[in-house]
mmCIF file of C-alpha atoms in Angstrom:
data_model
loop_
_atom_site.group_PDB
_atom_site.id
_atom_site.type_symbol
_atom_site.label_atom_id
_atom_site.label_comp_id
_atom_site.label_asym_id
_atom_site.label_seq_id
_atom_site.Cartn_x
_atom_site.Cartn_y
_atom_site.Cartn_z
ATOM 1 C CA UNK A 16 143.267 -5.884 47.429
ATOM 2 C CA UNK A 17 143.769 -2.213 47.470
ATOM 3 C CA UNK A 18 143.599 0.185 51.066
ATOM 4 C CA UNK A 19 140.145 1.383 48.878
ATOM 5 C CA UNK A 20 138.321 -1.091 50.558
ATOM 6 C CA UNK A 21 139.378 -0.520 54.195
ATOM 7 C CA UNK A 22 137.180 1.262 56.389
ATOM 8 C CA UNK A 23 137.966 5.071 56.953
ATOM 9 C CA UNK A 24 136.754 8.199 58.511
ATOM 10 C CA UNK A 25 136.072 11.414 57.001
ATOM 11 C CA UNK A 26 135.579 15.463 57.526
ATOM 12 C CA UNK A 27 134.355 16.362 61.317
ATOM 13 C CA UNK A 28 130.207 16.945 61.349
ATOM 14 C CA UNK A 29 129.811 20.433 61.634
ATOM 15 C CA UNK A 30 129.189 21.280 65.369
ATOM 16 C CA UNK A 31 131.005 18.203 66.939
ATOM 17 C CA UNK A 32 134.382 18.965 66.724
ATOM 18 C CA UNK A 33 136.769 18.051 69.253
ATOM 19 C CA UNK A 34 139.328 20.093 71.141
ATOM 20 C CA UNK A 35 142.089 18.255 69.953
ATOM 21 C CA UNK A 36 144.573 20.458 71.757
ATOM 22 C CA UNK A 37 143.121 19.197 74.792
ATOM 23 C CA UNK A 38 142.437 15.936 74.072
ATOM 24 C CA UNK A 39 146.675 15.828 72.747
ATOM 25 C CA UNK A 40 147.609 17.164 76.377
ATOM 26 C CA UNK A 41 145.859 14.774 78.154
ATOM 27 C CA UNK A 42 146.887 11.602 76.051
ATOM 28 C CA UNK A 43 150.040 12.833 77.022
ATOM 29 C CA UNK A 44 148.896 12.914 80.812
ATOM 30 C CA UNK A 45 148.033 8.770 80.335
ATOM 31 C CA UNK A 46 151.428 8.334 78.666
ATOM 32 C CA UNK A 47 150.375 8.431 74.918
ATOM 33 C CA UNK A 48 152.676 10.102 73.423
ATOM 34 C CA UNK A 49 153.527 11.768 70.102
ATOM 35 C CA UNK A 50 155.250 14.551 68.104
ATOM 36 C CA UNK A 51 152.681 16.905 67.357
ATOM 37 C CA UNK A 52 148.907 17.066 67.154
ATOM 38 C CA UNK A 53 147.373 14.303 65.174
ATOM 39 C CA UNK A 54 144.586 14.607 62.215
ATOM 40 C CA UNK A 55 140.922 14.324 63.330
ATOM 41 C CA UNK A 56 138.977 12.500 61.274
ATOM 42 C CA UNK A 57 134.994 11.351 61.901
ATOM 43 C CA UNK A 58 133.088 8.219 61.736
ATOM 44 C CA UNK A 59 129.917 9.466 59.771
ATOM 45 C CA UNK A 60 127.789 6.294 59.755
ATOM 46 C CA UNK A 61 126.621 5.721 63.060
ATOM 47 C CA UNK A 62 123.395 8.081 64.823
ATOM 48 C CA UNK A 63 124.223 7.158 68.669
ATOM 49 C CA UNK A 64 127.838 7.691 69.887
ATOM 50 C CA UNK A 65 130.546 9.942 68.114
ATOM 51 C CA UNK A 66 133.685 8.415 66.781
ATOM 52 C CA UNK A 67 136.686 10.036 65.738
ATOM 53 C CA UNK A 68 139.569 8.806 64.456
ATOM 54 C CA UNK A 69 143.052 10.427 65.754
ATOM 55 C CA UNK A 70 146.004 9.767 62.968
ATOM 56 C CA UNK A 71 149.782 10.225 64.564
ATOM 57 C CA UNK A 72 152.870 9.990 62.065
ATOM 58 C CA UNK A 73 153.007 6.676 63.750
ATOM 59 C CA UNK A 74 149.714 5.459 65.087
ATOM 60 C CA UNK A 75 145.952 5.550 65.305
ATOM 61 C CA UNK A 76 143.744 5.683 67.662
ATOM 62 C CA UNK A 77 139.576 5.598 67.749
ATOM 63 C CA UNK A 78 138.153 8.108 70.553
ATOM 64 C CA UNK A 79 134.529 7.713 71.897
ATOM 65 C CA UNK A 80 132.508 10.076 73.182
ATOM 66 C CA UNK A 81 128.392 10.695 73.650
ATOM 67 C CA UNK A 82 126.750 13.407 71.597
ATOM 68 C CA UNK A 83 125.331 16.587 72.572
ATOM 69 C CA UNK A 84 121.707 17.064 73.663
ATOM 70 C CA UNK A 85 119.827 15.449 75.927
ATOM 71 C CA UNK A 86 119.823 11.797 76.456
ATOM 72 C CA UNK A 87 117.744 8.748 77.743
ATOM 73 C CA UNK A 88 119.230 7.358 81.207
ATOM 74 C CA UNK A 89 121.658 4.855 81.058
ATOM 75 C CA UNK A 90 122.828 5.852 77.525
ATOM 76 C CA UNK A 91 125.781 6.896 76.039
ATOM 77 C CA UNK A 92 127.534 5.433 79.268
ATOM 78 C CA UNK A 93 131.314 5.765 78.415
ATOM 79 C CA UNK A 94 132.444 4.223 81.501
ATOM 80 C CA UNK A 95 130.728 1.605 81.279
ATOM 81 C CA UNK A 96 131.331 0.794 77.221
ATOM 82 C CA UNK A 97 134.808 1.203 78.469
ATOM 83 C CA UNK A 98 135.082 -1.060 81.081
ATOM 84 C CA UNK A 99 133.140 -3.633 79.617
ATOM 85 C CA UNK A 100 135.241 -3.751 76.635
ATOM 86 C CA UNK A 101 137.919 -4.267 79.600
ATOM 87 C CA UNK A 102 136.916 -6.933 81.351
ATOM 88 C CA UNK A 103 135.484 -9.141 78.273
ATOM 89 C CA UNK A 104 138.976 -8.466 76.206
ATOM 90 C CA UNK A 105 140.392 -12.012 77.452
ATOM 91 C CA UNK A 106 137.732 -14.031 77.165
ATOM 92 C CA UNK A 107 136.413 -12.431 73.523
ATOM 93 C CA UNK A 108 139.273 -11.918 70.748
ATOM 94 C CA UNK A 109 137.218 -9.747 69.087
ATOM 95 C CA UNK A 110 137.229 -6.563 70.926
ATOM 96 C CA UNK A 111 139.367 -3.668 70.510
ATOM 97 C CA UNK A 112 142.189 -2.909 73.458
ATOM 98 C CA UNK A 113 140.961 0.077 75.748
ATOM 99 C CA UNK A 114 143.541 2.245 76.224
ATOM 100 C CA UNK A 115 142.208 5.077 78.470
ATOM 101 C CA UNK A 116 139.146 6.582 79.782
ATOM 102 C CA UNK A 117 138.260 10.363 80.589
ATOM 103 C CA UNK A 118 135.814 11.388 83.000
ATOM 104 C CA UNK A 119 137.052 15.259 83.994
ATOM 105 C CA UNK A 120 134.789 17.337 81.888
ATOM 106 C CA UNK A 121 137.198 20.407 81.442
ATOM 107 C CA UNK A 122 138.968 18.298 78.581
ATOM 108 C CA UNK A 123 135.916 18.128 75.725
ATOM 109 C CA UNK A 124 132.960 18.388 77.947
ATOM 110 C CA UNK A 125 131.832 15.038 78.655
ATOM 111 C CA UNK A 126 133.265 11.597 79.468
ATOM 112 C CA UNK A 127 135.206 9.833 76.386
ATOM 113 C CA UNK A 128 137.380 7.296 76.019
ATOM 114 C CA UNK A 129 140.356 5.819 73.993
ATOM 115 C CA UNK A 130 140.828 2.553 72.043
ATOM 116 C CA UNK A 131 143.013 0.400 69.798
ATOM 117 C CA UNK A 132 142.103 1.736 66.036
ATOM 118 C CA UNK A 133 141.355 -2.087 64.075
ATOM 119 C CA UNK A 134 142.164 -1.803 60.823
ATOM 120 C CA UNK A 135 139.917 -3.557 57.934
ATOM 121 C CA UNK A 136 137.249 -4.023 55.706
ATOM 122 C CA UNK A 137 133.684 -2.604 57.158
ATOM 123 C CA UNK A 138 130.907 -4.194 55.687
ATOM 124 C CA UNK A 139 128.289 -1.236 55.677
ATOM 125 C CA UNK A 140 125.540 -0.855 53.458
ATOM 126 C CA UNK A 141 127.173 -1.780 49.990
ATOM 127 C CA UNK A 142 130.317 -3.984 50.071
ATOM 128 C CA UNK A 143 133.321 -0.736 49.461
ATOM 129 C CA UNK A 144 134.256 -0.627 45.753
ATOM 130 C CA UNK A 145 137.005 -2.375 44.538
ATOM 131 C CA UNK A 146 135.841 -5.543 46.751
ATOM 132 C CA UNK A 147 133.920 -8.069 44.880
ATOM 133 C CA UNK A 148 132.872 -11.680 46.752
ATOM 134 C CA UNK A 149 131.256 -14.812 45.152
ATOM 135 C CA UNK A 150 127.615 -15.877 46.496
ATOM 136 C CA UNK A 151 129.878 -18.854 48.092
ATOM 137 C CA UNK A 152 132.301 -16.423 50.174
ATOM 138 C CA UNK A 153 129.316 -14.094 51.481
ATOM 139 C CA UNK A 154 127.784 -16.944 52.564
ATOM 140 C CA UNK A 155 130.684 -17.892 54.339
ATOM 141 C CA UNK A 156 130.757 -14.242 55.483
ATOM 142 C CA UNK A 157 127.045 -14.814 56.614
ATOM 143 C CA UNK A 158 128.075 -18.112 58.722
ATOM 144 C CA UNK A 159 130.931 -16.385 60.251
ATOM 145 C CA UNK A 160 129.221 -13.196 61.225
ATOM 146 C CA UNK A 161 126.417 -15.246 63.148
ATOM 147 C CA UNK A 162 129.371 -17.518 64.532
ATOM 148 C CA UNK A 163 130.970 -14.871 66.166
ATOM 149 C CA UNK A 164 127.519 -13.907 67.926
ATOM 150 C CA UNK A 165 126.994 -17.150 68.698
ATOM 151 C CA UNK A 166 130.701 -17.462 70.336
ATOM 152 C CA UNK A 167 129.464 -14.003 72.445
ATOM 153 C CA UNK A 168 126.108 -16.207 73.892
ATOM 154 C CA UNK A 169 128.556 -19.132 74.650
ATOM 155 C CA UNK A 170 131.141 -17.051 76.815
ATOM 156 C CA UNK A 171 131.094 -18.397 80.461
ATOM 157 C CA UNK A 172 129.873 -15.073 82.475
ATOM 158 C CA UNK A 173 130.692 -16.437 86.081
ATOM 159 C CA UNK A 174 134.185 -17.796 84.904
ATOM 160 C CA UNK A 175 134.990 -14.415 83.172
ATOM 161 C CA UNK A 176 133.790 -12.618 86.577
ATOM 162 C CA UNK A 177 131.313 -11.005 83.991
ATOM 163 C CA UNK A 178 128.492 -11.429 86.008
ATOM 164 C CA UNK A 179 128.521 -7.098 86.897
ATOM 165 C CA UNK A 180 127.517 -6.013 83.321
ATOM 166 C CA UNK A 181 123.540 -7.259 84.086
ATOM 167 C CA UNK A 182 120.992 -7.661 86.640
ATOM 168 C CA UNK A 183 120.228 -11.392 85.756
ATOM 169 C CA UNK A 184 116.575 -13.259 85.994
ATOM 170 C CA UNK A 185 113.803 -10.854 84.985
ATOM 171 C CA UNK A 186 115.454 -9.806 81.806
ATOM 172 C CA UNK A 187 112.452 -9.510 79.335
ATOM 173 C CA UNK A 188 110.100 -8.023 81.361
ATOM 174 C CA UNK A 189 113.084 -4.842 81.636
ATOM 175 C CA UNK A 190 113.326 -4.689 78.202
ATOM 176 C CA UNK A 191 109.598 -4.511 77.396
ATOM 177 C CA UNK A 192 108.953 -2.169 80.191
ATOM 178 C CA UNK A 193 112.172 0.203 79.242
ATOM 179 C CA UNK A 194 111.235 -0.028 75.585
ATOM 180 C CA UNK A 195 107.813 1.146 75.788
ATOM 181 C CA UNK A 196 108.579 3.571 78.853
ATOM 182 C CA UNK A 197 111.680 5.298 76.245
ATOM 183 C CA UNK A 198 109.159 4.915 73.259
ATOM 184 C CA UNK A 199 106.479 7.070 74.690
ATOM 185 C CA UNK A 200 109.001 9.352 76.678
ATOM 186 C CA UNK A 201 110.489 10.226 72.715
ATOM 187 C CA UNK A 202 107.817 10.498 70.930
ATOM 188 C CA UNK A 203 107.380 13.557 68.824
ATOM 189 C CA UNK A 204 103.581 14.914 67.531
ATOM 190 C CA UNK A 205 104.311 12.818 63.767
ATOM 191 C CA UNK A 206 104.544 9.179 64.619
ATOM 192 C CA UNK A 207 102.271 6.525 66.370
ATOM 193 C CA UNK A 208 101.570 6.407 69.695
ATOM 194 C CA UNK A 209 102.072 2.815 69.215
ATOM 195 C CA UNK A 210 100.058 1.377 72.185
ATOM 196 C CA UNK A 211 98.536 -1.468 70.478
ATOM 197 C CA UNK A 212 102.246 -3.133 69.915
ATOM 198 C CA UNK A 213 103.135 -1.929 73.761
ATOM 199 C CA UNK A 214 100.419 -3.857 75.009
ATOM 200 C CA UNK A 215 100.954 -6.640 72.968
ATOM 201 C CA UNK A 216 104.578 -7.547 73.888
ATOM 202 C CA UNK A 217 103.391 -6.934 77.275
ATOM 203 C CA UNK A 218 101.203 -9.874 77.395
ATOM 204 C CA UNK A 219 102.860 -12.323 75.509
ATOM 205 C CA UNK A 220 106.208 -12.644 77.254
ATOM 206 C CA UNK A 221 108.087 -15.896 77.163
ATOM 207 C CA UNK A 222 107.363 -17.801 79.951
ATOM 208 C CA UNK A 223 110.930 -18.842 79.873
ATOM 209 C CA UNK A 224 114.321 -16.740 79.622
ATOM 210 C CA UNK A 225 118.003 -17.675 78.910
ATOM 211 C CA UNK A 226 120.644 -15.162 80.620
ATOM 212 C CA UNK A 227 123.679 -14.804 79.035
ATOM 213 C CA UNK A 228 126.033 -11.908 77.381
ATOM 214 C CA UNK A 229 124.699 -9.914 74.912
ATOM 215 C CA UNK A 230 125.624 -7.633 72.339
ATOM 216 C CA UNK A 231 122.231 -5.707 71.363
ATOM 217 C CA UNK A 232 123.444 -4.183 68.451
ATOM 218 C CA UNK A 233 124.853 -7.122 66.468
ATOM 219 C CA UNK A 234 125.293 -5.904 62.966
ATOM 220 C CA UNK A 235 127.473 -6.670 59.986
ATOM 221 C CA UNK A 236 128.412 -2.806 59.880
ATOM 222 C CA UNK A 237 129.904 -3.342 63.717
ATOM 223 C CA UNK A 238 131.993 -6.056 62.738
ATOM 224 C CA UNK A 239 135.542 -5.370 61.297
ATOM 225 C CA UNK A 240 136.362 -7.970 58.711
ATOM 226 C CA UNK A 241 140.767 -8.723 57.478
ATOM 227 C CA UNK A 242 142.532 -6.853 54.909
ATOM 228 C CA UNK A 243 143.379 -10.264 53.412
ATOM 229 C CA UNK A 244 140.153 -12.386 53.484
ATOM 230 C CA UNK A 245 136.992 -10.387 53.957
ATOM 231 C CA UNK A 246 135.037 -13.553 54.610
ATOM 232 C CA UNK A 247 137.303 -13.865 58.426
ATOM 233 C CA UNK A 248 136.075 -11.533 61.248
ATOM 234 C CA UNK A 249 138.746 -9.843 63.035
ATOM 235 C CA UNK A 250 137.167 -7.547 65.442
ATOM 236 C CA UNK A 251 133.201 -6.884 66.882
ATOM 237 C CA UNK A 252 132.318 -2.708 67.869
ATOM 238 C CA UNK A 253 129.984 -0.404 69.493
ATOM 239 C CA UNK A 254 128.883 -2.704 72.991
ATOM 240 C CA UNK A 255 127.157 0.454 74.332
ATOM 241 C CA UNK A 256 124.283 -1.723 74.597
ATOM 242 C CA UNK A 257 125.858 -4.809 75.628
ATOM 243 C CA UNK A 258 124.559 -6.334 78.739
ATOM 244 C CA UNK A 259 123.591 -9.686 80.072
ATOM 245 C CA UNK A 260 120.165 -10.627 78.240
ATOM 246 C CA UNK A 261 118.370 -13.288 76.986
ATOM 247 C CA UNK A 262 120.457 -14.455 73.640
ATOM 248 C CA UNK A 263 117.201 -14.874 71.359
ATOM 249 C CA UNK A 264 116.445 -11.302 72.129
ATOM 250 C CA UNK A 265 119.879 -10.079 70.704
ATOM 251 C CA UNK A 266 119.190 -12.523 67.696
ATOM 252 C CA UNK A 267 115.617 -10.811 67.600
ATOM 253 C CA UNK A 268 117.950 -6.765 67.684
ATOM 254 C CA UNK A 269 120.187 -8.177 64.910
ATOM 255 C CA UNK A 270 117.187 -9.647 62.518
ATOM 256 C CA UNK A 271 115.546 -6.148 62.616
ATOM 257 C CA UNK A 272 117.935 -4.981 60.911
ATOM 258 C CA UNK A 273 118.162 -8.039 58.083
ATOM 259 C CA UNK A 274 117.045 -6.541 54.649
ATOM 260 C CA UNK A 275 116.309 -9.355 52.463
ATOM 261 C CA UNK A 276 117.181 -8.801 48.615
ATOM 262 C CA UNK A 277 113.112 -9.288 47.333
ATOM 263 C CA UNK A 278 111.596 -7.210 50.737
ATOM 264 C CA UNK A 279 109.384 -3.952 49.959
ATOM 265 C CA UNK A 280 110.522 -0.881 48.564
ATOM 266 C CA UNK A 281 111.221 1.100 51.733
ATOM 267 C CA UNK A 282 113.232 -1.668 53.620
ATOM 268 C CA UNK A 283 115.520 -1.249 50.818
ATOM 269 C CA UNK A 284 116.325 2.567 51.257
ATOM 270 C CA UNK A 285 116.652 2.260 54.934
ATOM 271 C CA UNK A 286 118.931 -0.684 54.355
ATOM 272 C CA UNK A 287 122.354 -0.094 55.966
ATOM 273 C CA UNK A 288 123.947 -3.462 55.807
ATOM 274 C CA UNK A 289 124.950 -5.707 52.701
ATOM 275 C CA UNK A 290 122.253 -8.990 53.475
ATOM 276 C CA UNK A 291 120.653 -8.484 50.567
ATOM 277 C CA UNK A 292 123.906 -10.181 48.331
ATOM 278 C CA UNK A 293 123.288 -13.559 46.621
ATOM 279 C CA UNK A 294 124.487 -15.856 49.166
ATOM 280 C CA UNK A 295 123.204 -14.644 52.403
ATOM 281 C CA UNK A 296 120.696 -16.354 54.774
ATOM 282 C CA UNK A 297 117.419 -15.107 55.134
ATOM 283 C CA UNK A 298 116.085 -13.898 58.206
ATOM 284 C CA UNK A 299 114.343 -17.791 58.521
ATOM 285 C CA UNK A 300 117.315 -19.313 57.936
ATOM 286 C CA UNK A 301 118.923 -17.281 60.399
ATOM 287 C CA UNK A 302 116.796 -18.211 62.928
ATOM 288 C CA UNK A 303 117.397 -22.012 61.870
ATOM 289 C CA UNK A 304 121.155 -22.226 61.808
ATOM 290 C CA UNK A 305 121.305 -20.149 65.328
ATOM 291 C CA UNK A 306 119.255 -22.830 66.700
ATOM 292 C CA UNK A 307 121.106 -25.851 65.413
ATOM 293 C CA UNK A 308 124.733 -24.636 65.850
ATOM 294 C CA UNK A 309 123.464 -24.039 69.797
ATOM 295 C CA UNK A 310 121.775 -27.242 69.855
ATOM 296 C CA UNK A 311 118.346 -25.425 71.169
ATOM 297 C CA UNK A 312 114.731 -26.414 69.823
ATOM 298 C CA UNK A 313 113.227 -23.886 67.144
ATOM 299 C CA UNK A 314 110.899 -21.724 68.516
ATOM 300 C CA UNK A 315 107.660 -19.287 67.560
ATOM 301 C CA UNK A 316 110.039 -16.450 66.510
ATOM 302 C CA UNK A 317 107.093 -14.081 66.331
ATOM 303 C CA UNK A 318 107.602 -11.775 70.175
ATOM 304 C CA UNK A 319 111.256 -11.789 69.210
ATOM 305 C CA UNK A 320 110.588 -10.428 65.889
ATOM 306 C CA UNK A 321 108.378 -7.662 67.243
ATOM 307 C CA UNK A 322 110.494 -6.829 69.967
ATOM 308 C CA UNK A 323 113.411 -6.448 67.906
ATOM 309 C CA UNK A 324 111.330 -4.440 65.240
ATOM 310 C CA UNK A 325 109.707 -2.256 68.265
ATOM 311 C CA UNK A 326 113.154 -1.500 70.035
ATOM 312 C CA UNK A 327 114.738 -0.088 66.876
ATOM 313 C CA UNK A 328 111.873 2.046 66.466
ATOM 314 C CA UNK A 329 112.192 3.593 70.244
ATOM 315 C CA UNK A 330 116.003 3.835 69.221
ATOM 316 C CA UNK A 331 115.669 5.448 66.085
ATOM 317 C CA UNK A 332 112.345 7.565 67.693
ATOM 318 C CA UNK A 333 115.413 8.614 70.661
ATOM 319 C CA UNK A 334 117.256 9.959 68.091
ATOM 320 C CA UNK A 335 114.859 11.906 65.832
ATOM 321 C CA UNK A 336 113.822 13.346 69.389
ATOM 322 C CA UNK A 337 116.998 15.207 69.509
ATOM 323 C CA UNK A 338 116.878 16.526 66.166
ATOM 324 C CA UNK A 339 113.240 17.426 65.963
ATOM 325 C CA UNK A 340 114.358 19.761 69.241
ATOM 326 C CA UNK A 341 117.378 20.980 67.527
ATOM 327 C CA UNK A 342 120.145 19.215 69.967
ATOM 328 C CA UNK A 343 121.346 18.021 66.840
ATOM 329 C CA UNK A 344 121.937 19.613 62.659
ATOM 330 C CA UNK A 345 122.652 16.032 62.139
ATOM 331 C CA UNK A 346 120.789 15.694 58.290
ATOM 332 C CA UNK A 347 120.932 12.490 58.067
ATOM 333 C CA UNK A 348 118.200 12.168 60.937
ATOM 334 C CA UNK A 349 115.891 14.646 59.257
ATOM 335 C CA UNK A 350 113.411 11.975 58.060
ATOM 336 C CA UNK A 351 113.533 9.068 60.777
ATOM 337 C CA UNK A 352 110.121 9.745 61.413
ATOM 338 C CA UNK A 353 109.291 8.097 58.585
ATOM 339 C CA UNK A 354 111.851 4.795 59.750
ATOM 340 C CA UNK A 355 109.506 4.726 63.009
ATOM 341 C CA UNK A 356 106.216 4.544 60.901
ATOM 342 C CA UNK A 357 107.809 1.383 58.789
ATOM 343 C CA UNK A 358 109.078 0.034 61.517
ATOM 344 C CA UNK A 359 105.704 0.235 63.697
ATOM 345 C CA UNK A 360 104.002 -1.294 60.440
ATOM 346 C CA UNK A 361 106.349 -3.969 60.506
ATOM 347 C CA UNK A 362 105.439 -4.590 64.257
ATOM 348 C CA UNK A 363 101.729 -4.910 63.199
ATOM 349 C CA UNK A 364 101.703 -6.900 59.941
ATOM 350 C CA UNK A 365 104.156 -9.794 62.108
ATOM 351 C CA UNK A 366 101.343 -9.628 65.202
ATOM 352 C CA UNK A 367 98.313 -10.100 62.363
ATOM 353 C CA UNK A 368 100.699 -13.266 61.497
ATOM 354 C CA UNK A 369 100.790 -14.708 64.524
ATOM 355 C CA UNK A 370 97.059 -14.629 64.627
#
């Protein structure tokens, strides 16, 4: 396998460059140091937090910072991403070692921090070229994906000392309350005012919640796979969101983004992760072989489903919002709208289901 398929960054966004000089000095100040000033490089593919990649003769190292413009409470919490990352290191193999964390703003402006740079194979929205898997290996890819979620739901909080990163027993009625609060507080004059959906996950609630720790953002594009066998998962990324939640809702996050191969035209061009290869479980079978490999009865999927659908549509709504008021030149965000409008549609047509 050629370095081709490994992951990398690329040019700086216009408008979020970093002050590298100061960023060098104060590495230096937590006893990182190098010869020189390394090469900045930029994670393009992600619309919440911005990653750079800093290249030494010698090393690499991924720095993490929150982007300009203004931002719903609670997000883009660097402290927090870095400390959970932290504490859930020696209980969870598969996060990155956290190196430093920088909350004086006279370095770049805001808080950022530093992390160990894992090296490896990215699956993002097409497989990278020069890689090419049978149906039998993705779906070996597909098992060990969920597997490593599942491992995440199976981590012993109170034996960790984990039980800080969430507030416990009342979990869904947070999230449907945040949600629909962060929703409405985003929205711009050109998408729904959605209040048919808000109302609807607001009165059909499980009765019954599971707390555990969560990733809320579980994605094949956040999981680094090896060099040597891009079926084995060597690393899990971006826990801004993680928390401790109710584990069918993160299943419910992750299956909102799960593009089958036959869905409609539009799910394909917002597709941003590789489900759609021959050998990969639909969004059904998903849900079954979650359920069996945790030994927990099936369930009416349906208030996951929308909530999952609904939340990525107040995400992606959250970040149009700062383009649409110019706190970002971001183009890739120019046309979101139109995501949240799918999305919402999406919302509907599973409700109508359920009827």
């Amino acid at each position: 396998m050629t370095d081709n398929t490994l992951d990398k960054a690329s040019r700086v966004r216009d408008g979020e460059a970093l002050n590298i000089d100061a960023v060098n000095a104060w590495l230096q100040q937590q006893g990182i140091t190098h010869t020189g000033l390394p090469e900045v490089t930029q994670y393009t593919g992600g619309a919440s937090n911005w990653t750079y990649c800093l290249t030494y003769p010698d090393s690499e190292y991924i720095l993490r910072r929150a982007p300009a413009g203004t931002k719903a409470k609670g997000a883009h919490n660097m402290e927090r991403e870095y400390q959970l990352q932290k504490a859930l290191k020696p209980v969870y193999p598969y996060v990155p070692d956290m190196f430093a964390f920088c909350d004086d703003p006279d370095v770049i402006g805001t808080d950022f921090y530093v992390m160990e740079k894992l090296t490896g194979i990215i699956p993002r929205k097409n497989l990278p070229r020069g890689l090419t898997i049978t149906p039998a290996q993705t779906h070996t890819l597909c098992h060990n994906v969920l597997d490593c979620m599942i491992e995440l739901h199976e981590v012993d909080v109170e034996a960790a000392g984990l039980t800080h990163l969430g507030k416990g027993a009342g979990y869904i009625e947070r999230q449907i309350e945040g949600w629909n609060k962060r929703y409405v507080n985003a929205r711009t004059w050109n998408v729904p005012k959605a209040k048919k959906i808000r109302t609807w996950l607001e009165n059909n609630m499980p009765d019954k919640e599971h707390i555990c720790l969560t990733h809320n953002d579980f994605r094949f594009d956040n999981v680094v796979l090896a060099q040597d066998d891009p079926t084995t998962v060597i690393g899990v990324l971006d826990w801004e969101l993680a928390t401790l939640g109710d584990p069918l809702m993160d299943l419910g996050n992750t299956l909102a983004y799960w593009i089958e191969a036959d869905d409609d035209f539009f799910a394909q061009k917002i597709r941003r992760q590789p489900t759609h290869l021959p050998g990969i479980l639909t969004r059904e079978q998903v849900i079954d072989y979650y359920c069996e490999k945790r030994q927990i009865a099936r369930v009416d999927f349906t208030f996951y489903e929308v909530y999952g659908l609904f939340r990525l549509a107040g995400i992606v709504q959250q970040i149009y919002y700062r383009y649409h008021h110019k706190q970002t030149n971001n183009p890739a965000f120019k046309d979101f709208w139109l995501f949240v409008h799918y999305l919402l549609w999406r919302c509907n047509k599973a409700i109508k289901r359920k009827r």
